[in-house]
Coordinates of C-alpha atoms in Angstrom, one line a residue:
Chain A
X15 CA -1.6 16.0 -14.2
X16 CA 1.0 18.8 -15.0
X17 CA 0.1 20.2 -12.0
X18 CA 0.3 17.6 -9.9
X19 CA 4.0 16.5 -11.0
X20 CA 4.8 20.1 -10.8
X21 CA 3.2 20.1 -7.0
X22 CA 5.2 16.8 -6.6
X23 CA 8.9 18.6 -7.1
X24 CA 7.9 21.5 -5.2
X25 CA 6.2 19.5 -2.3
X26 CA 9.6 18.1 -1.0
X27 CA 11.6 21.3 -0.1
X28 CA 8.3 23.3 1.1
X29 CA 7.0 20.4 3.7
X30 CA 10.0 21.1 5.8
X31 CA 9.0 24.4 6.3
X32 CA 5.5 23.5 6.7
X33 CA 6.3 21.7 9.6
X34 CA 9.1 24.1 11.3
X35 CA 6.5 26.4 11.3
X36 CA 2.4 26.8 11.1
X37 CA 1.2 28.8 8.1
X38 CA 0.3 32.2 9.0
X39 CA -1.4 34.8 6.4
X40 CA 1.3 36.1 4.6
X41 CA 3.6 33.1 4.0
X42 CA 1.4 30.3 2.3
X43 CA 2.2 31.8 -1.4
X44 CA 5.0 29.6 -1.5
X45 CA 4.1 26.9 0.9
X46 CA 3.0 23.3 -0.1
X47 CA 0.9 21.9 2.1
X48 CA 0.3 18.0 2.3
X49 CA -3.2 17.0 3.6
X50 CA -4.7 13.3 4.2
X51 CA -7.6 12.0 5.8
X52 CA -9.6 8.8 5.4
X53 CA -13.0 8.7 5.2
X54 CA -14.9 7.2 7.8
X55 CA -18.9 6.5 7.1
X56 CA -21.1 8.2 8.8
X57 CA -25.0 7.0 9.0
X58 CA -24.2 3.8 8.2
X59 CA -23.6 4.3 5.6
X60 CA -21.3 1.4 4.7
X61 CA -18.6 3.3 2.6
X62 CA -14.9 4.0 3.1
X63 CA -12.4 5.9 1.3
X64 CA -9.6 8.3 1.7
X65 CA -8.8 12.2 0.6
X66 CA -5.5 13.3 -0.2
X67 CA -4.5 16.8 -0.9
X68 CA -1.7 19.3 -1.9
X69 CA -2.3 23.1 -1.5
X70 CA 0.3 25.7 -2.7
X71 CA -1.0 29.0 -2.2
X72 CA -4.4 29.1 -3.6
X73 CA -4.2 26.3 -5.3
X74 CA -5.7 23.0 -4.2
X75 CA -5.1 19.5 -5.7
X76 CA -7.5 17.0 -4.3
X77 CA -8.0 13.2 -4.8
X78 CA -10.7 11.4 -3.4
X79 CA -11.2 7.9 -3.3
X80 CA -14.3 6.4 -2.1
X81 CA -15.5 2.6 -1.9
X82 CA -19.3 1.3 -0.6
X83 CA -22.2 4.4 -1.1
X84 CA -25.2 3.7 -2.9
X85 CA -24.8 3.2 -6.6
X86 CA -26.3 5.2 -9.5
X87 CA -26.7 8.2 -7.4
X88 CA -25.0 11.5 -7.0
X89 CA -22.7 12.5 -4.3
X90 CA -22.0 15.6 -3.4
X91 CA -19.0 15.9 -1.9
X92 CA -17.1 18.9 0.1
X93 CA -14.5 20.5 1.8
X94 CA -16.2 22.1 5.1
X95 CA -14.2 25.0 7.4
X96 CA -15.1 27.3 10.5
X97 CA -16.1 24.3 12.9
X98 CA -14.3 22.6 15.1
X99 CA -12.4 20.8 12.1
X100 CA -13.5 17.6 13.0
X101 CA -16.1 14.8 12.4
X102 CA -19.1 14.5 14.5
X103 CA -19.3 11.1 16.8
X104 CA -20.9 8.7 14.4
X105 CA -23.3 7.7 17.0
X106 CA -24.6 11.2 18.3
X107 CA -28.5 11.6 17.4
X108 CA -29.4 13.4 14.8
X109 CA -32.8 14.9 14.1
X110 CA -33.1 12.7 10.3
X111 CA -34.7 9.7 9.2
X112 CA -34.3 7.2 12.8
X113 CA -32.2 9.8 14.4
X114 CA -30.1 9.9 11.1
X115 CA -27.5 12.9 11.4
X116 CA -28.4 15.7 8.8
X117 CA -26.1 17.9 7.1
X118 CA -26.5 20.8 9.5
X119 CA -27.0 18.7 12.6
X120 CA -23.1 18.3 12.6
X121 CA -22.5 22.0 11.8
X122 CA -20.6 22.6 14.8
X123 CA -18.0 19.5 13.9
X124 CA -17.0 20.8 10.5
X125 CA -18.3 23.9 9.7
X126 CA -19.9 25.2 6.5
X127 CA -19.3 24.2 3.2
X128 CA -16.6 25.9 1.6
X129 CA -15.6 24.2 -1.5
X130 CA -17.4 22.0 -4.2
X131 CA -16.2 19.1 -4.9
X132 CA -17.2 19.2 -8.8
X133 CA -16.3 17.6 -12.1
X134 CA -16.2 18.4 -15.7
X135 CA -14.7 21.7 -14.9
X136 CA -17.9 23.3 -12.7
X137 CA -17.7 25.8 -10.2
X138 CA -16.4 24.9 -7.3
X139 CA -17.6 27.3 -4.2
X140 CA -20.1 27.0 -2.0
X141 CA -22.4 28.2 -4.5
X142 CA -22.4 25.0 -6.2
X143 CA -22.9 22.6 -3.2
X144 CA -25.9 21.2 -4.5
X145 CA -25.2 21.1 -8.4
X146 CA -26.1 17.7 -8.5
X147 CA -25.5 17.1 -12.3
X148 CA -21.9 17.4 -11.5
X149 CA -21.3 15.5 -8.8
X150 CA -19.6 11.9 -9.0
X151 CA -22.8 9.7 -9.3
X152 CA -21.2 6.1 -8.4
X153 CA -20.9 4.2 -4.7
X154 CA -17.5 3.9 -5.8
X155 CA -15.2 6.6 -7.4
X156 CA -11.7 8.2 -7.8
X157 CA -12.1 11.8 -7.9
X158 CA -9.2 14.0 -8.9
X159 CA -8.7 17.7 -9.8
X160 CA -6.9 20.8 -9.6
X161 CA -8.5 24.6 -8.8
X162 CA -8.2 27.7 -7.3
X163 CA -9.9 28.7 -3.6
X164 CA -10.3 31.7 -2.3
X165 CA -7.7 33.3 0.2
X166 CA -9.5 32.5 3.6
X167 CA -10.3 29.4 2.2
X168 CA -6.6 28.3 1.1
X169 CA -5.5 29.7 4.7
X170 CA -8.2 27.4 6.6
X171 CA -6.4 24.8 4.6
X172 CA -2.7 25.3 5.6
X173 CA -3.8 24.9 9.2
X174 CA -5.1 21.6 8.8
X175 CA -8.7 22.8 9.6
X176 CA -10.3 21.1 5.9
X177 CA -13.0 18.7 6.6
X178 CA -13.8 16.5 3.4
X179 CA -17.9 15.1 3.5
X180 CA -19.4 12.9 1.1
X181 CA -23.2 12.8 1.3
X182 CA -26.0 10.7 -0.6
X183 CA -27.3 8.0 2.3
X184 CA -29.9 5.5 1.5
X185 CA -31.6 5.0 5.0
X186 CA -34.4 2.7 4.2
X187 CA -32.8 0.4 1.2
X188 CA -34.7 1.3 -0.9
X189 CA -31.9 1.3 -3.8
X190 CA -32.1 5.2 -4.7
X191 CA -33.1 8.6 -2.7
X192 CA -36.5 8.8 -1.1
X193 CA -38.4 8.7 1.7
X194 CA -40.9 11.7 3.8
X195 CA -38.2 13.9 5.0
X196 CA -36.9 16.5 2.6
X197 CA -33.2 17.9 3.0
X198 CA -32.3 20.5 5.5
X199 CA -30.3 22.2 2.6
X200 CA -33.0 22.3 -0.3
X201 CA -36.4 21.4 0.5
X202 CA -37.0 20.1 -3.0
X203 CA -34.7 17.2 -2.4
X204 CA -34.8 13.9 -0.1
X205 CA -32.9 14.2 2.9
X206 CA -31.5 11.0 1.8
X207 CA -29.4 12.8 -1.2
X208 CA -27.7 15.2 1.3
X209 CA -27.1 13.0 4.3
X210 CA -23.6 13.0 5.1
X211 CA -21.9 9.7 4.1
X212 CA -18.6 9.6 4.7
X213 CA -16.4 12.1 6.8
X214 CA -12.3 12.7 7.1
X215 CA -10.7 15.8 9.0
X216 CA -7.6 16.6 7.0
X217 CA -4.9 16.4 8.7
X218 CA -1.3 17.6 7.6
X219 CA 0.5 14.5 6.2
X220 CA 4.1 13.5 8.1
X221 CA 6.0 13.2 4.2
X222 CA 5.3 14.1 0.6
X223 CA 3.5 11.0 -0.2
X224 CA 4.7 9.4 -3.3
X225 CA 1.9 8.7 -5.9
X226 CA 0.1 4.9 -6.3
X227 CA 2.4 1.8 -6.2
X228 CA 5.9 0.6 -6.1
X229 CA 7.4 -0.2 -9.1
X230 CA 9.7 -3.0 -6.9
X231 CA 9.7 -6.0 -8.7
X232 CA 12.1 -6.7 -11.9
X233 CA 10.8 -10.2 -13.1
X234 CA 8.7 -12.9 -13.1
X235 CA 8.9 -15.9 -10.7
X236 CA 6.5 -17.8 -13.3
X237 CA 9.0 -18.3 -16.3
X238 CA 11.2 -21.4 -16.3
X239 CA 14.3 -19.5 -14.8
X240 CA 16.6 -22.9 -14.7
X241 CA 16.2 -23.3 -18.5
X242 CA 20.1 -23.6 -18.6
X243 CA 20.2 -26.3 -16.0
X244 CA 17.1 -28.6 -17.8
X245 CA 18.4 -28.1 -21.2
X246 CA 22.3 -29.0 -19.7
X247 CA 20.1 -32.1 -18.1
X248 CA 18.2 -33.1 -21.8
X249 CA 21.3 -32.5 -23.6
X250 CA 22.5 -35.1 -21.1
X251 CA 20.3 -37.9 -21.5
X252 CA 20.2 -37.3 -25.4
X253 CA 23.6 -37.8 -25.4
X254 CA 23.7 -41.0 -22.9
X255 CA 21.1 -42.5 -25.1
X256 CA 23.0 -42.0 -28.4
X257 CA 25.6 -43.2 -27.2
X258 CA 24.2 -46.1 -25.5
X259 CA 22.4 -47.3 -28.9
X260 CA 25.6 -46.4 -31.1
X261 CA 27.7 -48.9 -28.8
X262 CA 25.1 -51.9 -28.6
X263 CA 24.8 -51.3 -32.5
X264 CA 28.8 -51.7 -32.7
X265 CA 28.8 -54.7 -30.4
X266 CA 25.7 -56.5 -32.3
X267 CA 28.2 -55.2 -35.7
X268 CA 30.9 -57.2 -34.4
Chain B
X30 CA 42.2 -58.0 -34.7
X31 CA 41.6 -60.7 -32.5
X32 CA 43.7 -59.0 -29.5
X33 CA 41.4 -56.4 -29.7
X34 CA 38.2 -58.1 -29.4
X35 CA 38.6 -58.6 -25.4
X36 CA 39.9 -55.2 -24.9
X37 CA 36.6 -54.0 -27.4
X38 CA 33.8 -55.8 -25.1
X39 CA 35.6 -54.4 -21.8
X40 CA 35.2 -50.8 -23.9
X41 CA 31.9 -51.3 -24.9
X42 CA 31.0 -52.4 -21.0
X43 CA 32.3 -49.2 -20.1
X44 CA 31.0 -47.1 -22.6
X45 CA 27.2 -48.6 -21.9
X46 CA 27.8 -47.8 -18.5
X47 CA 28.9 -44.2 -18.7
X48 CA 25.9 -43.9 -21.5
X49 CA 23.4 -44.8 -18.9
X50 CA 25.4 -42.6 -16.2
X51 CA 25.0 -39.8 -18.4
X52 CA 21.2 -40.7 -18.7
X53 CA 20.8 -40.6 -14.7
X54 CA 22.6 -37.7 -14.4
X55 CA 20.7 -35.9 -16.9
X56 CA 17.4 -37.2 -15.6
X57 CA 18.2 -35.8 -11.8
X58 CA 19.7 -32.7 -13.7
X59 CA 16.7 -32.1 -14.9
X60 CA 14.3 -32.8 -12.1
X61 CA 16.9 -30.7 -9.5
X62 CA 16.4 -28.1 -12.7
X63 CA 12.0 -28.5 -12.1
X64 CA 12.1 -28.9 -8.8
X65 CA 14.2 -26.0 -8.2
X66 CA 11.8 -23.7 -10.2
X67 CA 11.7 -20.5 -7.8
X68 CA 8.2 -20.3 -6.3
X69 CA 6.0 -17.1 -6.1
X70 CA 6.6 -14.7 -3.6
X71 CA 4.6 -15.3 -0.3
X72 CA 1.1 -13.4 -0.3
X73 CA -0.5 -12.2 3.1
X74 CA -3.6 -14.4 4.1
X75 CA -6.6 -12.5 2.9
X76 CA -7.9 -10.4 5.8
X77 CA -11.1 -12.1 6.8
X78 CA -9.9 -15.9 6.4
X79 CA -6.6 -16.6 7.6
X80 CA -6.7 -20.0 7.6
X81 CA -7.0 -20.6 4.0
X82 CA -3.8 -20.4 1.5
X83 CA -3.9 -17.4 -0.6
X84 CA -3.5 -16.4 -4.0
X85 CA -3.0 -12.9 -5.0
X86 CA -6.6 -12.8 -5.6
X87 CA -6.7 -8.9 -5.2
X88 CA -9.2 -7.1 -2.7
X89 CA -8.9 -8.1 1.1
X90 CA -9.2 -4.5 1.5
X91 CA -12.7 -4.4 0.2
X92 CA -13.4 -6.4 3.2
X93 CA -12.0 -4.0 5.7
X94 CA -13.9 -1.0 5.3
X95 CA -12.1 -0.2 8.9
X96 CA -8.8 0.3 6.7
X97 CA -6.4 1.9 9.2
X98 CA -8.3 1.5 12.4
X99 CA -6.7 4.7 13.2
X100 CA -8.0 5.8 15.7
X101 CA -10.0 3.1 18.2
X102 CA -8.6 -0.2 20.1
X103 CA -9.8 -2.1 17.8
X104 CA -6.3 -2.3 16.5
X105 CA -6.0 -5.5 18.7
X106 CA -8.8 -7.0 16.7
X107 CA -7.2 -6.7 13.4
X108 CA -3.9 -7.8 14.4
X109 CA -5.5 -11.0 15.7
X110 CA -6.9 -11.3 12.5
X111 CA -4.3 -10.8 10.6
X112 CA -2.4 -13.4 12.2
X113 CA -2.9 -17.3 11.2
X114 CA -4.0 -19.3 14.0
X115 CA -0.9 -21.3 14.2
X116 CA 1.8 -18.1 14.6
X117 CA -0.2 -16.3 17.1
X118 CA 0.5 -19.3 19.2
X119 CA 4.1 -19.0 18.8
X120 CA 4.4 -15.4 19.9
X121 CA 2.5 -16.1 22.7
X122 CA 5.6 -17.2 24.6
X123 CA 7.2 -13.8 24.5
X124 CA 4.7 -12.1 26.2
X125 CA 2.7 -11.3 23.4
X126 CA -0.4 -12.0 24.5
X127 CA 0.0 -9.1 27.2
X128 CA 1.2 -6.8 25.4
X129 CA -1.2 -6.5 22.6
X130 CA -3.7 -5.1 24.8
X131 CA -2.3 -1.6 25.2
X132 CA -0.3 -0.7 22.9
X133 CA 3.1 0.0 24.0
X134 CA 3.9 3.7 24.9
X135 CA 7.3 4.5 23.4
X136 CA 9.2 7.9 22.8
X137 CA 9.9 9.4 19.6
X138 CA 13.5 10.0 18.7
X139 CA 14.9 12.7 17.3
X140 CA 16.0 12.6 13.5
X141 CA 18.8 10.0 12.3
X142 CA 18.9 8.1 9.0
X143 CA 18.7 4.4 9.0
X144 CA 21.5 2.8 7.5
X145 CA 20.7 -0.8 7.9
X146 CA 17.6 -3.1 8.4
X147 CA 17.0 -6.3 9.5
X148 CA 14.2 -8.5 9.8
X149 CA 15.2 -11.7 11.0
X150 CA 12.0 -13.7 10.8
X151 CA 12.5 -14.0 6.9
X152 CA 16.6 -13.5 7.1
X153 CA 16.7 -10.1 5.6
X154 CA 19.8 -8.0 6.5
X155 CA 20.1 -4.8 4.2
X156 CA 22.2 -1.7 4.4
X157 CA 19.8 1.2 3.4
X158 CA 20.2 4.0 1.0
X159 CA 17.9 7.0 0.6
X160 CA 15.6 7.3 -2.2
X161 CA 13.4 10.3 -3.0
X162 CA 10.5 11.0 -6.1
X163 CA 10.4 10.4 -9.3
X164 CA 9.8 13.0 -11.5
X165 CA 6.7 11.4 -12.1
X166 CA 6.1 11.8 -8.5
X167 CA 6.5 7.6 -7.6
X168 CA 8.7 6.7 -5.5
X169 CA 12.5 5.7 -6.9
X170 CA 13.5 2.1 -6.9
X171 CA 16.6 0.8 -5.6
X172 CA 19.1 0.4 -9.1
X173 CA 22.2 -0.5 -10.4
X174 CA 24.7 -1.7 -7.8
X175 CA 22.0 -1.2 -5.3
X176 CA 19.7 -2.9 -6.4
X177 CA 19.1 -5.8 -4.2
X178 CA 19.5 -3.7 -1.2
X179 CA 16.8 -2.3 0.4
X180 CA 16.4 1.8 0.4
X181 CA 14.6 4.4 2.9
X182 CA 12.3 7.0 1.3
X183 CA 13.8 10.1 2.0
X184 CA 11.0 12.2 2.4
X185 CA 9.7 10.3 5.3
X186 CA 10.7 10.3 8.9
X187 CA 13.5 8.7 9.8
X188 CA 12.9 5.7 12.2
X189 CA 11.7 6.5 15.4
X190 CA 10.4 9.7 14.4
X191 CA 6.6 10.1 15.0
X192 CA 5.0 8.8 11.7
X193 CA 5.6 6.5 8.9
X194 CA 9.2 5.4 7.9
X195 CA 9.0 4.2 4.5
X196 CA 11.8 1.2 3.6
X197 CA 11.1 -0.4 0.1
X198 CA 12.7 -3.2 -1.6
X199 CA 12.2 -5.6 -4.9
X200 CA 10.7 -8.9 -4.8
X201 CA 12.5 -10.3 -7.7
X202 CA 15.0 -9.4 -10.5
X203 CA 15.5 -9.4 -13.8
X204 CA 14.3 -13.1 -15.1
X205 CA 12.5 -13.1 -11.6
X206 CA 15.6 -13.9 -9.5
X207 CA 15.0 -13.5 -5.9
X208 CA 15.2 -10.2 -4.2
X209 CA 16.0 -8.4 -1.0
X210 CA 12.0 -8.5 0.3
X211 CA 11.2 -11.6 -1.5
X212 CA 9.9 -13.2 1.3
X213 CA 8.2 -10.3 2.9
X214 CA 4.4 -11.4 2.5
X215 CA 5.5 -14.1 4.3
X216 CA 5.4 -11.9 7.7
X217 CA 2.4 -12.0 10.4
X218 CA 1.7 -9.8 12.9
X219 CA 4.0 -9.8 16.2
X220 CA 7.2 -10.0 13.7
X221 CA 9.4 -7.8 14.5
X222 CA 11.9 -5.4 12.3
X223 CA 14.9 -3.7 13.6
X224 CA 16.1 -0.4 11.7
X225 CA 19.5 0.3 12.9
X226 CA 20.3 4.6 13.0
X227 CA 23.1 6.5 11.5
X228 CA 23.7 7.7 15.6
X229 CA 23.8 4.1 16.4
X230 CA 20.4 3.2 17.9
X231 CA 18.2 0.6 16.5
X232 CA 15.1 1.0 16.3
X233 CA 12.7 -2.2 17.2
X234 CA 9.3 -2.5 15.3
X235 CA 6.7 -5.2 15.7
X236 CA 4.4 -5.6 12.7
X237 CA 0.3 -5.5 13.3
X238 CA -0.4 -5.6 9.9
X239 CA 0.1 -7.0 6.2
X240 CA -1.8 -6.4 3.4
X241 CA -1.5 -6.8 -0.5
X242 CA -3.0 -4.3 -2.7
X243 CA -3.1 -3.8 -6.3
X244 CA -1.6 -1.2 -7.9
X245 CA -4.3 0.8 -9.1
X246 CA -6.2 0.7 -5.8
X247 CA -3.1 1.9 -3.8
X248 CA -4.2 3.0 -0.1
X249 CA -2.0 6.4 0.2
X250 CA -3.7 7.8 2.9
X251 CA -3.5 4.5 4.7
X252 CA 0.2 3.6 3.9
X253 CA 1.9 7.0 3.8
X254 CA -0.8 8.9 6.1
X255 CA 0.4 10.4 9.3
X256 CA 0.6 8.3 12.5
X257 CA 0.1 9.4 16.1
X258 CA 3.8 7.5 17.0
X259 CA 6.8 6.1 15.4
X260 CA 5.7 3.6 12.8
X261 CA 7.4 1.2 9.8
X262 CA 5.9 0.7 6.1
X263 CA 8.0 -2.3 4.4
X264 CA 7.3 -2.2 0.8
X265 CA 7.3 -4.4 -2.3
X266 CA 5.8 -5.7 -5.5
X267 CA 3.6 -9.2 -5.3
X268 CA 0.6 -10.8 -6.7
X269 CA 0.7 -11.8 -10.4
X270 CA 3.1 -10.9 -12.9
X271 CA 2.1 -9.0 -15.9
X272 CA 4.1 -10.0 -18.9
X273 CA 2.8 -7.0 -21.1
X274 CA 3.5 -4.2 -18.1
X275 CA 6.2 -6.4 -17.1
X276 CA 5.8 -5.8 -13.4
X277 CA 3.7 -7.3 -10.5
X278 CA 0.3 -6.5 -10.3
X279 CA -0.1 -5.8 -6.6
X280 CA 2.0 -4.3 -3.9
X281 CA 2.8 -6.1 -0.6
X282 CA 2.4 -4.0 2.1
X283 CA 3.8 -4.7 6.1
X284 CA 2.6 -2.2 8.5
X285 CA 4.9 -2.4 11.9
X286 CA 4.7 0.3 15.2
X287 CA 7.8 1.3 17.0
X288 CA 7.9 -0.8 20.3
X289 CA 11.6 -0.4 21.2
X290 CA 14.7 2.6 20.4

């Protein structure tokens, strides 16, 4: 979180820069560099989300937010490069389960797998695109964290050519990851756990985007705000009734 | 003593009658006092049934997986949605009903700060002041003198520009007295907001979409993402009130594209 509110300060004066002129090798050092996509499913897969990065040099800090995959199983999840930094037409064939799309039938779209996506402080290159154990395993997840990439990896981020995919499809229903086909990454799993799910070209954000809500309310609207007006009112009728019964007990005196 | 006996009864008349005078008053006091009781802010519809009133009941996003529709027509579709029956109607007289078809092709401007905004379907008329982050990385709220006038985020564009002008304002006050965007839930798709430049031009922006969120499930990509053309995000704070956090739960959101500048 240190890093993020130091990211924060620095993100304002560097994302003029970023837009007066496109990163080249030698000047992203001291550049911030704002990214956001959302997350569009892919397969069917019935989930949505959004990614949302800042990247100052080598260092990238990513949130991802994701709503909808199949519960109770991993997801790994990625930043692709060296394709066409986009996502592939939802509705192009594939060659998976009913014409599914497979990992690497959308290669040409977003490119390999360049970073890992990975938690409890596991590595996070391409090496560990399947480490499964440390992969988010809900259908819906925030996943935040701060790490170091490589330098052709940082500069493929500066120029907006990141593509964020979230795999784990459940074709068939059946509530976890099965079926004949086996993955086109690691023939010991289903193709089902490395389907891509979800999908987002990053794209370089138009401001430094502030961070969750708006703090713009000061009260409640619940409360009895006109508690000087009914008590003025009470205070009122208490006093027309006292002195209502004090005179008819002075006229019945006398 | 026997003078005064008239001159008692006429007293005692009088006094009875301003007794029960003071007894009405204080009665229609008191009920102006209830009755008077300032309401909840207005909450957007929920997304997928407009027709039904709505209580800050939390997720209409979970029902849009589509969030943005950024990038297909289907835009259209979710403005209709988003507006109640009833209203759509209305703005059909001005054309509307044409024009939401293609979306209307307008140039960007160059940069100018806004200095005023007004949206005239809920009476607002603001002067704006800039805001940036906290050091916490939030977004500033309007304080002080200020703050029951709206403010511009300063680190987005400035109106016209190509992407998302961000304007925010507080729904209530202290003790939950009414605020500059108190009333801003209460806008529907084909309102329109006018931002008004430091050069002089205003800026005309016609809302397609409002949408309440709580805070902890805060769309960023979707509110502050980039935008193909000039757009407008209206903030503010809605839903229930939290007496322990002492702040609103949600945050009403209006999302509006430039159609005029």
């Amino acid at each position: 979180m240190k890093v993020t509110t130091a990211l924060a300060a620095l993100a304002a004066p560097a994302i003029l820069a970023v837009s007066a002129a496109p990163a080249t090798a030698h000047d992203i050092e001291n550049e911030t560099v704002e990214l956001m996509t959302s997350l569009d499913e892919l397969n069917d897969s019935g989930g949505s989300g959004e990614a949302w990065a800042k990247v100052t040099g080598n260092e990238v800090w990513i949130k991802v937010e994701v709503q909808g995959l199949l519960d109770g199983a991993p997801h790994a999840q990625h930043i692709h490069l060296g394709g066409a930094a986009e996502c592939p037409d939802p509705s192009m064939m594939g060659s998976g389960y009913e014409g599914a799309i497979r990992t690497t039938d959308a290669i040409d779209s977003y490119g390999e797998v360049r970073v890992s996506l990975t938690g409890n402080d596991a590595d996070t290159s391409e090496a560990a695109a399947l480490d499964v154990a440390n992969f988010p395993a809900d259908g819906t997840y925030t996943y935040e964290r701060t790490f170091e990439v490589p330098q052709d990896v940082a500069e493929g981020l500066h120029h907006g050519d990141g593509v964020v995919v979230v795999h784990g499809v459940d074709h068939d229903g059946s509530g976890e990851y099965d079926g004949e086909q086996m993955s086109d990454l690691d023939d010991s799993l289903p193709s089902e756990a490395t389907d891509p799910a979800l999908c987002g070209a990053l794209q370089e954000g138009q401001m430094s985007a502030p961070g969750g809500g708006v703090a713009t309310g000061g009260g409640s609207t619940g409360g009895l705000e006109n508690t000087g007006l009914i008590a003025g009112g009470a205070l009122l009728v208490a006093a027309g009734a006292g002195a209502f019964a004090l005179n008819q007990r002075r006229r019945a005196e006398s | 003593m026997s003078t005064d006996q008239p001159g008692q009864g006429r007293r005692g008349v009088l006094l009875t009658a301003l007794a029960v005078l003071a007894v009405l008053v204080g009665v229609v006091v008191i009920a102006v006092g209830v009755a008077t009781q300032r309401p909840d802010p207005p909450s957007p519809p929920a997304a997928t049934s407009a027709a039904e009133p709505t209580e800050a009941t939390g997720g209409p996003e979970d029902e849009q997986p589509d969030e943005a529709g950024s990038d297909d027509p289907a835009d259209d579709g979710q403005s209709a949605t988003s507006a109640p029956g009833s209203s759509a109607q209305d703005e059909g007289q001005d054309g509307q009903e044409t024009e939401q078809p293609a979306e209307p092709e307008v140039a960007a401007l160059d940069p100018s700060e806004p200095v005023e905004v007004r949206i005239p379907s809920i009476d607002v008329v603001s002067p704006l002041h800039p805001l940036g982050l906290a050091e916490d990385g939030t977004l500033e709220v309007p304080s002080g003198d200020r703050y029951d006038e709206a403010a511009w985020y300063d680190g987005s564009p400035t109106p016209g520009e190509v992407g998302p002008t961000v304007i925010e304002g507080h729904v209530t006050g202290a003790g939950g007295v009414e605020s500059v965007f108190f009333d801003l839930g209460a806008l529907r798709a084909g309102d329109t907001a006018e931002v008004e430049r430091e050069d002089g031009r205003t800026v005309t922006f016609e809302v397609y979409r409002v949408d309440q969120f709580a805070k902890d499930a805060f769309p960023t990509v979707d509110v502050y993402g980039p935008t193909d053309s000039p757009e407008l995000r209206l903030i503010t704070c809605g839903g229930e009130f939290d007496e322990a956090e002492q702040s609103h739960e949600d945050n009403t959101v209006v999302y509006a594209r430039m159609v005029e500048g």
